[in-house]
mmCIF file of C-alpha atoms in Angstrom:
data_model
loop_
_atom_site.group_PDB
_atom_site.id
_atom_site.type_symbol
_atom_site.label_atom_id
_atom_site.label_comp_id
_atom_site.label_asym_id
_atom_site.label_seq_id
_atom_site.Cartn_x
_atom_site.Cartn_y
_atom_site.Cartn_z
ATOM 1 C CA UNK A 28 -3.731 -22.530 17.663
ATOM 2 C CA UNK A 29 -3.172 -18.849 16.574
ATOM 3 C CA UNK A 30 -4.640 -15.524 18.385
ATOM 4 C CA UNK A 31 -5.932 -15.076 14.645
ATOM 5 C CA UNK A 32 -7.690 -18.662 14.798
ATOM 6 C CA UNK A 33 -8.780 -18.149 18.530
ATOM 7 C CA UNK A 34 -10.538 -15.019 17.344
ATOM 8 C CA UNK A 35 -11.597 -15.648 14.087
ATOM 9 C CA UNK A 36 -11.295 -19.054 12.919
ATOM 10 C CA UNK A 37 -13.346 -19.313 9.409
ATOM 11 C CA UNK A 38 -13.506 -15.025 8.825
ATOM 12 C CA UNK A 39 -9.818 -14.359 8.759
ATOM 13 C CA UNK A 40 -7.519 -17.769 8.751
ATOM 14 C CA UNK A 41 -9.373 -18.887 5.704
ATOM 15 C CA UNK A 42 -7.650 -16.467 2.832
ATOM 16 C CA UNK A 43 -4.272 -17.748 3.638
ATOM 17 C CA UNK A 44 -4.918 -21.121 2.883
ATOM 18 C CA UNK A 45 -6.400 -20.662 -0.135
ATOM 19 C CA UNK A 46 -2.722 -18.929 -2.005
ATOM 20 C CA UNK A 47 -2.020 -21.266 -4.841
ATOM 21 C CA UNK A 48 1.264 -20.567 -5.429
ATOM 22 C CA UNK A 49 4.269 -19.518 -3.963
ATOM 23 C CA UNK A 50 4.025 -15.329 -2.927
ATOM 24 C CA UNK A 51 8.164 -15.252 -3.780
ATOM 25 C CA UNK A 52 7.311 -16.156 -7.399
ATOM 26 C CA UNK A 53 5.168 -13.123 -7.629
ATOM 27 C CA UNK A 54 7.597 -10.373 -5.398
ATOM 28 C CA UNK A 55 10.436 -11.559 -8.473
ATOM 29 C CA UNK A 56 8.067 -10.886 -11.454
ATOM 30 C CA UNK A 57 7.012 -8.015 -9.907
ATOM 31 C CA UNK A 58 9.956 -6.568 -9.508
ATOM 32 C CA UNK A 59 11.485 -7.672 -12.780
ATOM 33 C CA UNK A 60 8.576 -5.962 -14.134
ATOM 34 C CA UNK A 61 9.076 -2.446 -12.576
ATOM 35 C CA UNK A 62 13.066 -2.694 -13.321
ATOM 36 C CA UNK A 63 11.895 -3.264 -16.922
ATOM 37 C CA UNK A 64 9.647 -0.174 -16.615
ATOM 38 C CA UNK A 65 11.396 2.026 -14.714
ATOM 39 C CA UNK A 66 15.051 1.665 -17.188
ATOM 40 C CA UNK A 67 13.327 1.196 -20.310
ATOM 41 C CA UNK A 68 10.432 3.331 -20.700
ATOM 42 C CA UNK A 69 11.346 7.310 -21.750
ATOM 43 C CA UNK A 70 9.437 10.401 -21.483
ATOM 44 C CA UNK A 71 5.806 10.821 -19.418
ATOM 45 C CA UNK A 72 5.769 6.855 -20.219
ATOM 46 C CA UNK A 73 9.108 6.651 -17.711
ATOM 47 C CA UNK A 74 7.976 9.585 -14.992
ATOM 48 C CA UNK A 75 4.601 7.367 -14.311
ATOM 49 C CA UNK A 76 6.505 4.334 -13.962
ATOM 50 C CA UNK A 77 8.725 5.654 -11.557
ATOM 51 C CA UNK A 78 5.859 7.309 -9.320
ATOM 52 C CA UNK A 79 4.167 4.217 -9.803
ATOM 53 C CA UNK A 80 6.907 2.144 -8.005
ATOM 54 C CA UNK A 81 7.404 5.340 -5.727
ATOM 55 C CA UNK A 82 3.820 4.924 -4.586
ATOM 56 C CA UNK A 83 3.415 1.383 -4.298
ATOM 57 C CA UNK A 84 6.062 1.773 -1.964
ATOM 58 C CA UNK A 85 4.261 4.081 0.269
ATOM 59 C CA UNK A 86 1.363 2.334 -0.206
ATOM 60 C CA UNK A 87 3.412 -1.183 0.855
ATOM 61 C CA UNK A 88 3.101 0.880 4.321
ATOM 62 C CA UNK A 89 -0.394 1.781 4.246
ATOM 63 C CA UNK A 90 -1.430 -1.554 3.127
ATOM 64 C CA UNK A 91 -0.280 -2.577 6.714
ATOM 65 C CA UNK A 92 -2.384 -0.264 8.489
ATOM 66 C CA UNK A 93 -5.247 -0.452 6.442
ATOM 67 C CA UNK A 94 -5.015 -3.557 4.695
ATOM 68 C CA UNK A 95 -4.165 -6.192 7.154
ATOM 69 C CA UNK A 96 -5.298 -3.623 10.525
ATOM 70 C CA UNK A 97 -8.678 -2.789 8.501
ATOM 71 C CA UNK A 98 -7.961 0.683 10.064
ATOM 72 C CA UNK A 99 -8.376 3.311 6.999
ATOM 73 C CA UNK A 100 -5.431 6.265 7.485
ATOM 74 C CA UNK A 101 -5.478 9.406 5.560
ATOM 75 C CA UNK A 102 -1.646 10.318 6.849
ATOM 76 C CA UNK A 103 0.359 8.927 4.267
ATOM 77 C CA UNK A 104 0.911 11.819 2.208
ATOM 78 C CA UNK A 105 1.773 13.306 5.321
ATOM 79 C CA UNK A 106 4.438 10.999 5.883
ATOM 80 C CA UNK A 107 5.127 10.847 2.451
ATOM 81 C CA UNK A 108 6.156 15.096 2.333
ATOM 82 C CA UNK A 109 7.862 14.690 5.789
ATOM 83 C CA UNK A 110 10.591 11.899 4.434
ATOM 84 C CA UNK A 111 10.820 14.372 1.525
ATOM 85 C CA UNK A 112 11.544 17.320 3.072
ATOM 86 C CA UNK A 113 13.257 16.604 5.628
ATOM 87 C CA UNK A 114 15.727 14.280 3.707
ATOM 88 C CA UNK A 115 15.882 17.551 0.909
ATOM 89 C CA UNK A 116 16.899 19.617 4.365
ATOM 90 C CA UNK A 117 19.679 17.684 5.142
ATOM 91 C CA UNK A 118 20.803 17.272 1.624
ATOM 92 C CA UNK A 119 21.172 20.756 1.127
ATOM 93 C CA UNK A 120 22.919 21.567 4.229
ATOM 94 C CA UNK A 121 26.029 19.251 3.188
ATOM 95 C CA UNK A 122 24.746 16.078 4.710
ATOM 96 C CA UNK A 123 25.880 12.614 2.827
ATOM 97 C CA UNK A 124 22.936 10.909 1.277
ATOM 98 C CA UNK A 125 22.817 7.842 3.298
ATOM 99 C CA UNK A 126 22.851 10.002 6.785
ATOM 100 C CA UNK A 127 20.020 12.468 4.812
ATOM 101 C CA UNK A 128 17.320 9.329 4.364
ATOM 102 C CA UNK A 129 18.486 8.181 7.948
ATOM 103 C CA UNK A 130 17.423 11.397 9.434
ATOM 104 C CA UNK A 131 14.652 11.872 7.544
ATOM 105 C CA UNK A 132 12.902 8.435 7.974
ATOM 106 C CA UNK A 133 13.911 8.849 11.690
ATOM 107 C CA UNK A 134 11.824 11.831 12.204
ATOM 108 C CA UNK A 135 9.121 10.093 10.340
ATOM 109 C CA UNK A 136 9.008 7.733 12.940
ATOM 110 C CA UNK A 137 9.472 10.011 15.855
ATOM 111 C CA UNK A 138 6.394 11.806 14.216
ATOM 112 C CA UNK A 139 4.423 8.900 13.711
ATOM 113 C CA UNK A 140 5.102 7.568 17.305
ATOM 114 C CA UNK A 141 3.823 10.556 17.893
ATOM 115 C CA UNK A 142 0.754 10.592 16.325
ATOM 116 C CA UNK A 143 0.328 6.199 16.774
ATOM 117 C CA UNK A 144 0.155 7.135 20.559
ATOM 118 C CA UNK A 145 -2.756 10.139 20.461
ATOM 119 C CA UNK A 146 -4.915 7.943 18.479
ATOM 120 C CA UNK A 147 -4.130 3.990 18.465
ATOM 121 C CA UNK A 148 -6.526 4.134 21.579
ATOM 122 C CA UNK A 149 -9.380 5.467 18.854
ATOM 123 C CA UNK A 150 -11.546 3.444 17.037
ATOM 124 C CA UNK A 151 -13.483 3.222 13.461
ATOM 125 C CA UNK A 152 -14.375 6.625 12.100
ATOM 126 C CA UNK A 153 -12.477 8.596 14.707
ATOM 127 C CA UNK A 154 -8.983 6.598 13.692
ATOM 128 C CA UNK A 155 -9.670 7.922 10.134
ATOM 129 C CA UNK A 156 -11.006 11.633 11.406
ATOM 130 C CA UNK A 157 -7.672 11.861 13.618
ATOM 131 C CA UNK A 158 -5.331 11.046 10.649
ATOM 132 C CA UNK A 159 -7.202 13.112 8.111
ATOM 133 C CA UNK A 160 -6.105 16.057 10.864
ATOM 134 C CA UNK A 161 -2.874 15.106 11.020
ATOM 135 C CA UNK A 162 -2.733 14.931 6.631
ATOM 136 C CA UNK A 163 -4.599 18.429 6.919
ATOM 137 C CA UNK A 164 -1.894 19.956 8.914
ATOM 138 C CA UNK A 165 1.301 18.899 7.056
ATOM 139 C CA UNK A 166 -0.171 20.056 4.188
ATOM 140 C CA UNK A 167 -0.803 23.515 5.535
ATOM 141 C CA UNK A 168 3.027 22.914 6.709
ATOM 142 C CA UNK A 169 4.998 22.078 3.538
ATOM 143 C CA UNK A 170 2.432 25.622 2.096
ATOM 144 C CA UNK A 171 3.140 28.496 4.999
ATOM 145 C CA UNK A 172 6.714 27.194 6.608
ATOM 146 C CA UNK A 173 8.276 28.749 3.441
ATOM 147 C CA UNK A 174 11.557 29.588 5.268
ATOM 148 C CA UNK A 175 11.728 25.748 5.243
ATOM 149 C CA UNK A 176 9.889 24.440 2.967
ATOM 150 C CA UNK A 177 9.830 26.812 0.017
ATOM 151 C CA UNK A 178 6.249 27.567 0.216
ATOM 152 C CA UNK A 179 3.379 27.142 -2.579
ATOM 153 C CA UNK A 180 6.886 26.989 -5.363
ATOM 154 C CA UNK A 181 8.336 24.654 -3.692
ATOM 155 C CA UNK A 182 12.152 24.128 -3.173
ATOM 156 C CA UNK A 183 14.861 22.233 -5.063
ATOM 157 C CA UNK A 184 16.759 19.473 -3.724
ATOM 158 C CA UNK A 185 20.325 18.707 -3.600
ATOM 159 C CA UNK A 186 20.980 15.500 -5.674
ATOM 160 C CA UNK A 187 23.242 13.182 -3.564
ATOM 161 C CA UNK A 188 23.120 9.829 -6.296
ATOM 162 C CA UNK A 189 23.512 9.114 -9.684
ATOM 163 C CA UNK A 190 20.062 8.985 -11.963
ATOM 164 C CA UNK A 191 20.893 4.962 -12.191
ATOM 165 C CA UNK A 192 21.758 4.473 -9.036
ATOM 166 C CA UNK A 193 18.599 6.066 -7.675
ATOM 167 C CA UNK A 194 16.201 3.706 -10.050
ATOM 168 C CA UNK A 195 17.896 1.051 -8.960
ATOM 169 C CA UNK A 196 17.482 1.871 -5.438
ATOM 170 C CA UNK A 197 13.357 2.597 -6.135
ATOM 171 C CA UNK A 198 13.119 -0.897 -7.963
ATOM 172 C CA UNK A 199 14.875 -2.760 -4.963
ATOM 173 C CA UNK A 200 12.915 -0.769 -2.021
ATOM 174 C CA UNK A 201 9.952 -1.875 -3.631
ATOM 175 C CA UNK A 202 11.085 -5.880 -3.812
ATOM 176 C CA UNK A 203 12.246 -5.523 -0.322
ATOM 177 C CA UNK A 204 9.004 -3.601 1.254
ATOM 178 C CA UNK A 205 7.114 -6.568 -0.089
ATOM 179 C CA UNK A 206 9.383 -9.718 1.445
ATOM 180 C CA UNK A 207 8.777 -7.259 4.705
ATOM 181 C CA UNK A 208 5.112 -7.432 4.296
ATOM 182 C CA UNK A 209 4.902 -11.118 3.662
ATOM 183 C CA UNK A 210 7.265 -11.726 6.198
ATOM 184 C CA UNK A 211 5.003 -9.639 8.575
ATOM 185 C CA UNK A 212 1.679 -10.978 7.501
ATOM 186 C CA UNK A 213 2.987 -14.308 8.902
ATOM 187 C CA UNK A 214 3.750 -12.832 11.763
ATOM 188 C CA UNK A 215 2.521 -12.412 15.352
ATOM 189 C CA UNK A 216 1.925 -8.977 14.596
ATOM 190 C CA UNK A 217 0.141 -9.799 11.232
ATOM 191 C CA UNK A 218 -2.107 -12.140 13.213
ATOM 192 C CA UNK A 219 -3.371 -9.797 15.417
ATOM 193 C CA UNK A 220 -3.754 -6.975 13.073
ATOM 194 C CA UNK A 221 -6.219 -9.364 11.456
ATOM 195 C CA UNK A 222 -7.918 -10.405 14.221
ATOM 196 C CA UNK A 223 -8.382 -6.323 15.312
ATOM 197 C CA UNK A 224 -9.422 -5.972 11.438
ATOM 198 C CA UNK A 225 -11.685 -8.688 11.983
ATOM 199 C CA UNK A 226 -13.381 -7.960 15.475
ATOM 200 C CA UNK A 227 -11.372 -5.903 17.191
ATOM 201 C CA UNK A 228 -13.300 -6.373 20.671
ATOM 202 C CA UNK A 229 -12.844 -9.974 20.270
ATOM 203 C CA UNK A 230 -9.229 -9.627 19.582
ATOM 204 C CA UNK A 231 -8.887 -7.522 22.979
ATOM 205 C CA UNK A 232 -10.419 -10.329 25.062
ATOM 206 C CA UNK A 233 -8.435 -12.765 23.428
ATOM 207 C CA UNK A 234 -5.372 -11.161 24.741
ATOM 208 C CA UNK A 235 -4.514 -8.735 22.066
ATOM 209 C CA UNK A 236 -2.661 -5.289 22.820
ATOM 210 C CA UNK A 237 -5.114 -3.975 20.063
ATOM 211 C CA UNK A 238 -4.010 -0.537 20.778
ATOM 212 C CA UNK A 239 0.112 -0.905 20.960
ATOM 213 C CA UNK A 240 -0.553 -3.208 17.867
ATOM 214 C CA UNK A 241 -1.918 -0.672 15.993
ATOM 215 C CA UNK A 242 0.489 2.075 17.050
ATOM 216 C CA UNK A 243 3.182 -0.420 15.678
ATOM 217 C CA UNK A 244 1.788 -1.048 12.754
ATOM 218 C CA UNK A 245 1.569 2.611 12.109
ATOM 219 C CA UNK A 246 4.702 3.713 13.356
ATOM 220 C CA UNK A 247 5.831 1.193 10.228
ATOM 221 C CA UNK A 248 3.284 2.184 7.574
ATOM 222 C CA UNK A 249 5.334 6.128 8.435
ATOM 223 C CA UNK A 250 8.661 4.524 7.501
ATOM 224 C CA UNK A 251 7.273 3.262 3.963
ATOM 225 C CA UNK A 252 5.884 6.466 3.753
ATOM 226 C CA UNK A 253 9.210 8.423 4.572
ATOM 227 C CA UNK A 254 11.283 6.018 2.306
ATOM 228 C CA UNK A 255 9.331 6.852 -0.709
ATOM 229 C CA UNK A 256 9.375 10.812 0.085
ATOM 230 C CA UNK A 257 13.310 10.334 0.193
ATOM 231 C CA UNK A 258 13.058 8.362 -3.096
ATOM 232 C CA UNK A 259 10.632 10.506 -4.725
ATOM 233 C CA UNK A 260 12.963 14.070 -3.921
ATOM 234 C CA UNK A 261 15.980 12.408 -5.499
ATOM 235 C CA UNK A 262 13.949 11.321 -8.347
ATOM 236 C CA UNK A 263 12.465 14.689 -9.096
ATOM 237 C CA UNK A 264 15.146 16.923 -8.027
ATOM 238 C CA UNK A 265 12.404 19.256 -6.461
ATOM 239 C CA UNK A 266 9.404 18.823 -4.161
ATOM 240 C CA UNK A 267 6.262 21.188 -4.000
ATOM 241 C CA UNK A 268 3.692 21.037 -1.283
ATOM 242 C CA UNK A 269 1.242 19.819 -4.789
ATOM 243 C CA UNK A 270 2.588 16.170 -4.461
ATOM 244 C CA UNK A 271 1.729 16.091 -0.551
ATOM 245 C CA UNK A 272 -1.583 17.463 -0.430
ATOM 246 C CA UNK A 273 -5.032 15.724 1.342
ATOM 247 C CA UNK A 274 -6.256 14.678 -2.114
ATOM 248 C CA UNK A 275 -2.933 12.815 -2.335
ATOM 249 C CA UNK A 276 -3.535 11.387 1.197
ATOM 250 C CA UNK A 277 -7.422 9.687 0.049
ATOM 251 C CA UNK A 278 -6.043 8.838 -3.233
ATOM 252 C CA UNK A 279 -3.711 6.594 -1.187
ATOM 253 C CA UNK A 280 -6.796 5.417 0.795
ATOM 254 C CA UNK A 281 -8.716 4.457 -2.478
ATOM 255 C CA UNK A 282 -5.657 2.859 -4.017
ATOM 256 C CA UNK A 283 -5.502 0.385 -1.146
ATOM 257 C CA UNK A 284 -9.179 -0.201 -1.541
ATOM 258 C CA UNK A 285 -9.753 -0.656 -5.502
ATOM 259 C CA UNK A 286 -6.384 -3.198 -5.123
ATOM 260 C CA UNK A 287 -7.956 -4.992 -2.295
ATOM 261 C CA UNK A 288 -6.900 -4.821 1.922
ATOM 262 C CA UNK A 289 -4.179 -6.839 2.561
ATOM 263 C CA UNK A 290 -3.135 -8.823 -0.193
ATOM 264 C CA UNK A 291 0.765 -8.902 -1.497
ATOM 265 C CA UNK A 292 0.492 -7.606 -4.563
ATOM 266 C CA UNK A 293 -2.335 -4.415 -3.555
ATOM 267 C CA UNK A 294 0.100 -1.950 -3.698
ATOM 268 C CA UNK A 295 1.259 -2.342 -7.268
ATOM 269 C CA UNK A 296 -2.108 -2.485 -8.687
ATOM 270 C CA UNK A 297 -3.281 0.255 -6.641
ATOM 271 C CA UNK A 298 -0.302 2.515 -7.660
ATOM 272 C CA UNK A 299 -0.753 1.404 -11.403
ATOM 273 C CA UNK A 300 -3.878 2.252 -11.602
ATOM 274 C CA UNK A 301 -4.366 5.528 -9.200
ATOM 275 C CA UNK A 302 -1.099 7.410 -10.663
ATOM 276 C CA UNK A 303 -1.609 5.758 -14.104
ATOM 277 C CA UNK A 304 -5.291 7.433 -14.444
ATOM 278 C CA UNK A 305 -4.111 10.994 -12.508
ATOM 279 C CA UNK A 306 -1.661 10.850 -14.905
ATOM 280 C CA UNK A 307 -4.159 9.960 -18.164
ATOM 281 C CA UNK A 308 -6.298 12.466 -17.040
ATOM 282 C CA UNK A 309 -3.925 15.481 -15.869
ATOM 283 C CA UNK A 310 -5.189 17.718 -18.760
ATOM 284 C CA UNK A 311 -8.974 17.168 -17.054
ATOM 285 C CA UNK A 312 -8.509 18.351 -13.644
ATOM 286 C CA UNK A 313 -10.440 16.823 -10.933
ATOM 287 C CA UNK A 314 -11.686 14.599 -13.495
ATOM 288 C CA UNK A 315 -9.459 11.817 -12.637
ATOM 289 C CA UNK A 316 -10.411 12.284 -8.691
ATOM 290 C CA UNK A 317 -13.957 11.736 -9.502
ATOM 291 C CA UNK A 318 -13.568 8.792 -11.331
ATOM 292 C CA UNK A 319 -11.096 6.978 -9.081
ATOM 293 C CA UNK A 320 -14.252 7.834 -6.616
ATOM 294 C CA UNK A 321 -16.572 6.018 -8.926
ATOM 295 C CA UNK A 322 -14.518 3.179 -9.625
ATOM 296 C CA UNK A 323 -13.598 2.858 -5.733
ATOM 297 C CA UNK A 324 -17.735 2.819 -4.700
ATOM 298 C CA UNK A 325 -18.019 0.287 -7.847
ATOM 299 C CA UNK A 326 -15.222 -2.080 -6.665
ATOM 300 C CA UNK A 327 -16.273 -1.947 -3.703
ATOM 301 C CA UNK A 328 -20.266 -2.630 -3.975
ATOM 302 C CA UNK A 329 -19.207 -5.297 -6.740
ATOM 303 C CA UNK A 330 -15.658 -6.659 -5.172
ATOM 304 C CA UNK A 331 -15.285 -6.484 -1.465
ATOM 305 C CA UNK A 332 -11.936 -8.085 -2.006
ATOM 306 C CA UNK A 333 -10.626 -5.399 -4.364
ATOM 307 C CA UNK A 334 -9.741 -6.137 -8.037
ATOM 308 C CA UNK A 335 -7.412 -8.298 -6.971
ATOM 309 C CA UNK A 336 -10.246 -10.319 -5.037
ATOM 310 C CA UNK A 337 -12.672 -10.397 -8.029
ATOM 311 C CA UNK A 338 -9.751 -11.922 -10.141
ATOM 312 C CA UNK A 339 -9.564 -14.479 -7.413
ATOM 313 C CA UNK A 340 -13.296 -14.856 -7.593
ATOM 314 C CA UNK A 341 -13.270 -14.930 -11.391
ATOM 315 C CA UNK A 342 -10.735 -17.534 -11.716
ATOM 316 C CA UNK A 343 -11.890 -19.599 -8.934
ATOM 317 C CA UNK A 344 -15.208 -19.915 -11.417
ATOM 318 C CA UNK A 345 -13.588 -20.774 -14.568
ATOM 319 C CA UNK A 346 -11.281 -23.648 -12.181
ATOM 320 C CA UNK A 347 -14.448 -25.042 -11.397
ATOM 321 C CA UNK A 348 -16.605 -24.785 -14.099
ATOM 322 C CA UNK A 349 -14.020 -26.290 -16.352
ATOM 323 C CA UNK A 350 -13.287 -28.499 -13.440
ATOM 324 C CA UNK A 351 -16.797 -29.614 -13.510
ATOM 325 C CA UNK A 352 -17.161 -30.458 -16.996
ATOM 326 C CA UNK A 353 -14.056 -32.583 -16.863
ATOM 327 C CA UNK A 354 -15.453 -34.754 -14.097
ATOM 328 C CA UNK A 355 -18.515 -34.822 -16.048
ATOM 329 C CA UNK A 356 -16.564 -36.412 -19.584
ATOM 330 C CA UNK A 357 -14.768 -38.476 -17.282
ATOM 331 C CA UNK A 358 -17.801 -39.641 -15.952
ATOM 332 C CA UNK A 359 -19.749 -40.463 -19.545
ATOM 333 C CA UNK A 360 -16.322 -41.802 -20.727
ATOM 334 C CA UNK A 361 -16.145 -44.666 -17.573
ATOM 335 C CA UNK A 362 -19.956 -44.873 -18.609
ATOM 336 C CA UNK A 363 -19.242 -45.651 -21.880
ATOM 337 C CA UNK A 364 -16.594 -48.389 -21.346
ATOM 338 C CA UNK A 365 -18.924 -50.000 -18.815
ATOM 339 C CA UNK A 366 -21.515 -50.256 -21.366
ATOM 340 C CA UNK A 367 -18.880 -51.819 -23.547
#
C-alpha cells in the first residue's frame, strides 16, 4: 500500500483510477497541436501561441507545487524573469547558448533552494505570503538594478539560435515538461505531495518529509520557470521588467486554478486561456485581470476541479445518462421477447 493510500485512501488515490485513456495519447496531440500553432499561425495570432506554449511551460512547474502539493506560490514570475535575465546576461557577454540556459536555470535553482529552505517549513497562507515576497522583490529587481537589467526599458538580448530552431525547441520543452510531470505524479514524490495536499499533518505522521518534499518540489517548479524565461528571451529578442511583474506571478496562480490542480493537461488550458484573454483584452487595461478574477471565483464556486474537472463531471453525466437509457431499451427489448 502507498504513503498516498495510507494517508488518504478514498480523498486522493481515487482520481487516478478513474483516467480513461492513456495520458501519452494526450502529451502527442498536445504537442502536435502547439507545433501546428506555433509554425503556422502569423502575426498577433503566432506571438500568443508562442507565449501560450511559453507559459504552459512555466506553469508545467507550478502545477507541481500547487497542483499536486496544493501549496499556492506566487514566485513563478519571479523565476520566470530570473531564467530570462540571467540567460540574456550570459548571452551578451559571448557565452554559447547551451552554456547561457545552463547558467541561467542553475541560478534558478540555487535561488529557489534558497527560498524552498526559508519557507518549506511554512504552512497555508504563510507559504503563499512568503512567495508573494519573494515575486515582490524580483520585480523591484529586474525595475532599479538597471546597470543589469536595463531598468523600466528593458534590455535586448543577444540571439544565440535560429527563429526555427528556437520554436522547435519551445514545442519540444513543452512535450517533455509534461512526460516529466506524469512521470512524477506516479512517483514517490507525487504521492506524497498529494498526501501533504490532502492532509498534510496526516502525511507527517505517516512518515512523510512534508517539508524537504515541498522544498523539492519547488526547487523543480523554479527550473520550469527558468526554462521558459530562457525560451521566452530568445523568442522576443528583448525582456522588460513588464513581462515579470506580481500581476504576472497571480495570473500564473489563477491559470493553475481555472485549469484545475494537478491534472496533465492544466497547464495548456490555463495558458490558453490566461494569455489568450490578456491578449484579447490588451487594448482594455486591467480589464482582462478583472475578469480572469471573476472567472477564477466562478470556476471555482461552480468547479472545484477546474474546467478541466467540470468536463470530467459533464461527460461522466452524459456516459451515464445515455448509459442508463441503453440498459433501460435493453431491458424492454428482453421484455418484449419474453412476452413473445
Amino acid at each position: 500500500m502507498s504513503i498516498l493510500e495510507r494517508v488518504v485512501p478514498v480523498r486522493a488515490a481515487a482520481p487516478e483510477r478513474r483516467r480513461r485513456w492513456p495520458s501519452w495519447v494526450g502529451i502527442v496531440v498536445l504537442g502536435v497541436v502547439a507545433y501546428l500553432a506555433v509554425t503556422n499561425l502569423q502575426g498577433d495570432q503566432g506571438l500568443v501561441a508562442v507565449l501560450v506554449v511559453i507559459w504552459a511551460i512555466a506553469l508545467v512547474g507550478l502545477n507541481v507545487v500547487q497542483g499536486l502539493g496544493g501549496y499556492p506560490s506566487l514566485a513563478q514570475a519571479g523565476f520566470f524573469g530570473i531564467g530570462a535575465y540571467a540567460s540574456s546576461l550570459l548571452l551578451n557577454a559571448g557565452l554559447p547558448f547551451v552554456v547561457a540556459a545552463l547558467g541561467a536555470v542553475g541560478i534558478a535553482s540555487v535561488v529557489g533552494a534558497i527560498v524552498a529552505l526559508v519557507f518549506s517549513r511554512t504552512r497555508g497562507q504563510y507559504f503563499a505570503i512568503g512567495t508573494l515576497f519573494f515575486g515582490a522583490v524580483c520585480a523591484l529587481v529586474f525595475i532599479n538594478e538597471a546597470p543589469l537589467t536595463g531598468g523600466p526599458n528593458g534590455m535586448p538580448v543577444a540571439l544565440g539560435l535560429p527563429l526555427e530552431v528556437v520554436l522547435v525547441l519551445i514545442v519540444g520543452s513543452l512535450v517533455v515538461g509534461l512526460i516529466l510531470f506524469e512521470l512524477l505524479g506516479r512517483s514517490v514524490l507525487g504521492e506524497r505531495l498529494r498526501a501533504i495536499s490532502a492532509d498534510e499533518d496526516l502525511a507527517e505522521h505517516a512518515g512523510v518529509p512534508t517539508a524537504r518534499t515541498k522544498a523539492i518540489a519547488f526547487v523543480i517548479s523554479s527550473l520550469f520557470g527558468a526554462w521558459a524565461g530562457v525560451l521566452l528571451a530568445q523568442y522576443n529578442g528583448v525582456i522588460a521588467p513588464s513581462q515579470f511583474t506580481f500581476v504576472q506571478g497571480f495570473l500564473m496562480f489563477v491559470a493553475i486554478g481555472i485549469g484545475g490542480y494537478g491534472r496533465l493537461s492544466t497547464p495548456v488550458v490555463g495558458a490558453v486561456i490566461v494569455v489568450g484573454l490578456s491578449q484579447l483584452l490588451k487594448l482594455y487595461p486591467g480589464v482582462s485581470q478583472i475578469a480572469l478574477g471573476v472567472i477564477f471565483v466562478l470556476v471555482t464556486l461552480l468547479m472545484p476541479g477546474g474546467i478541466i474537472g467540470g468536463i470530467e463531471q459533464l461527460l461522466g453525466a452524459l456516459r451515464r445518462a445515455f448509459g442508463g437509457r441503453a440498459a433501460a431499451r435493453n431491458g424492454r427489448v428482453a421484455t418484449w421477447k419474453e412476452i413473445s
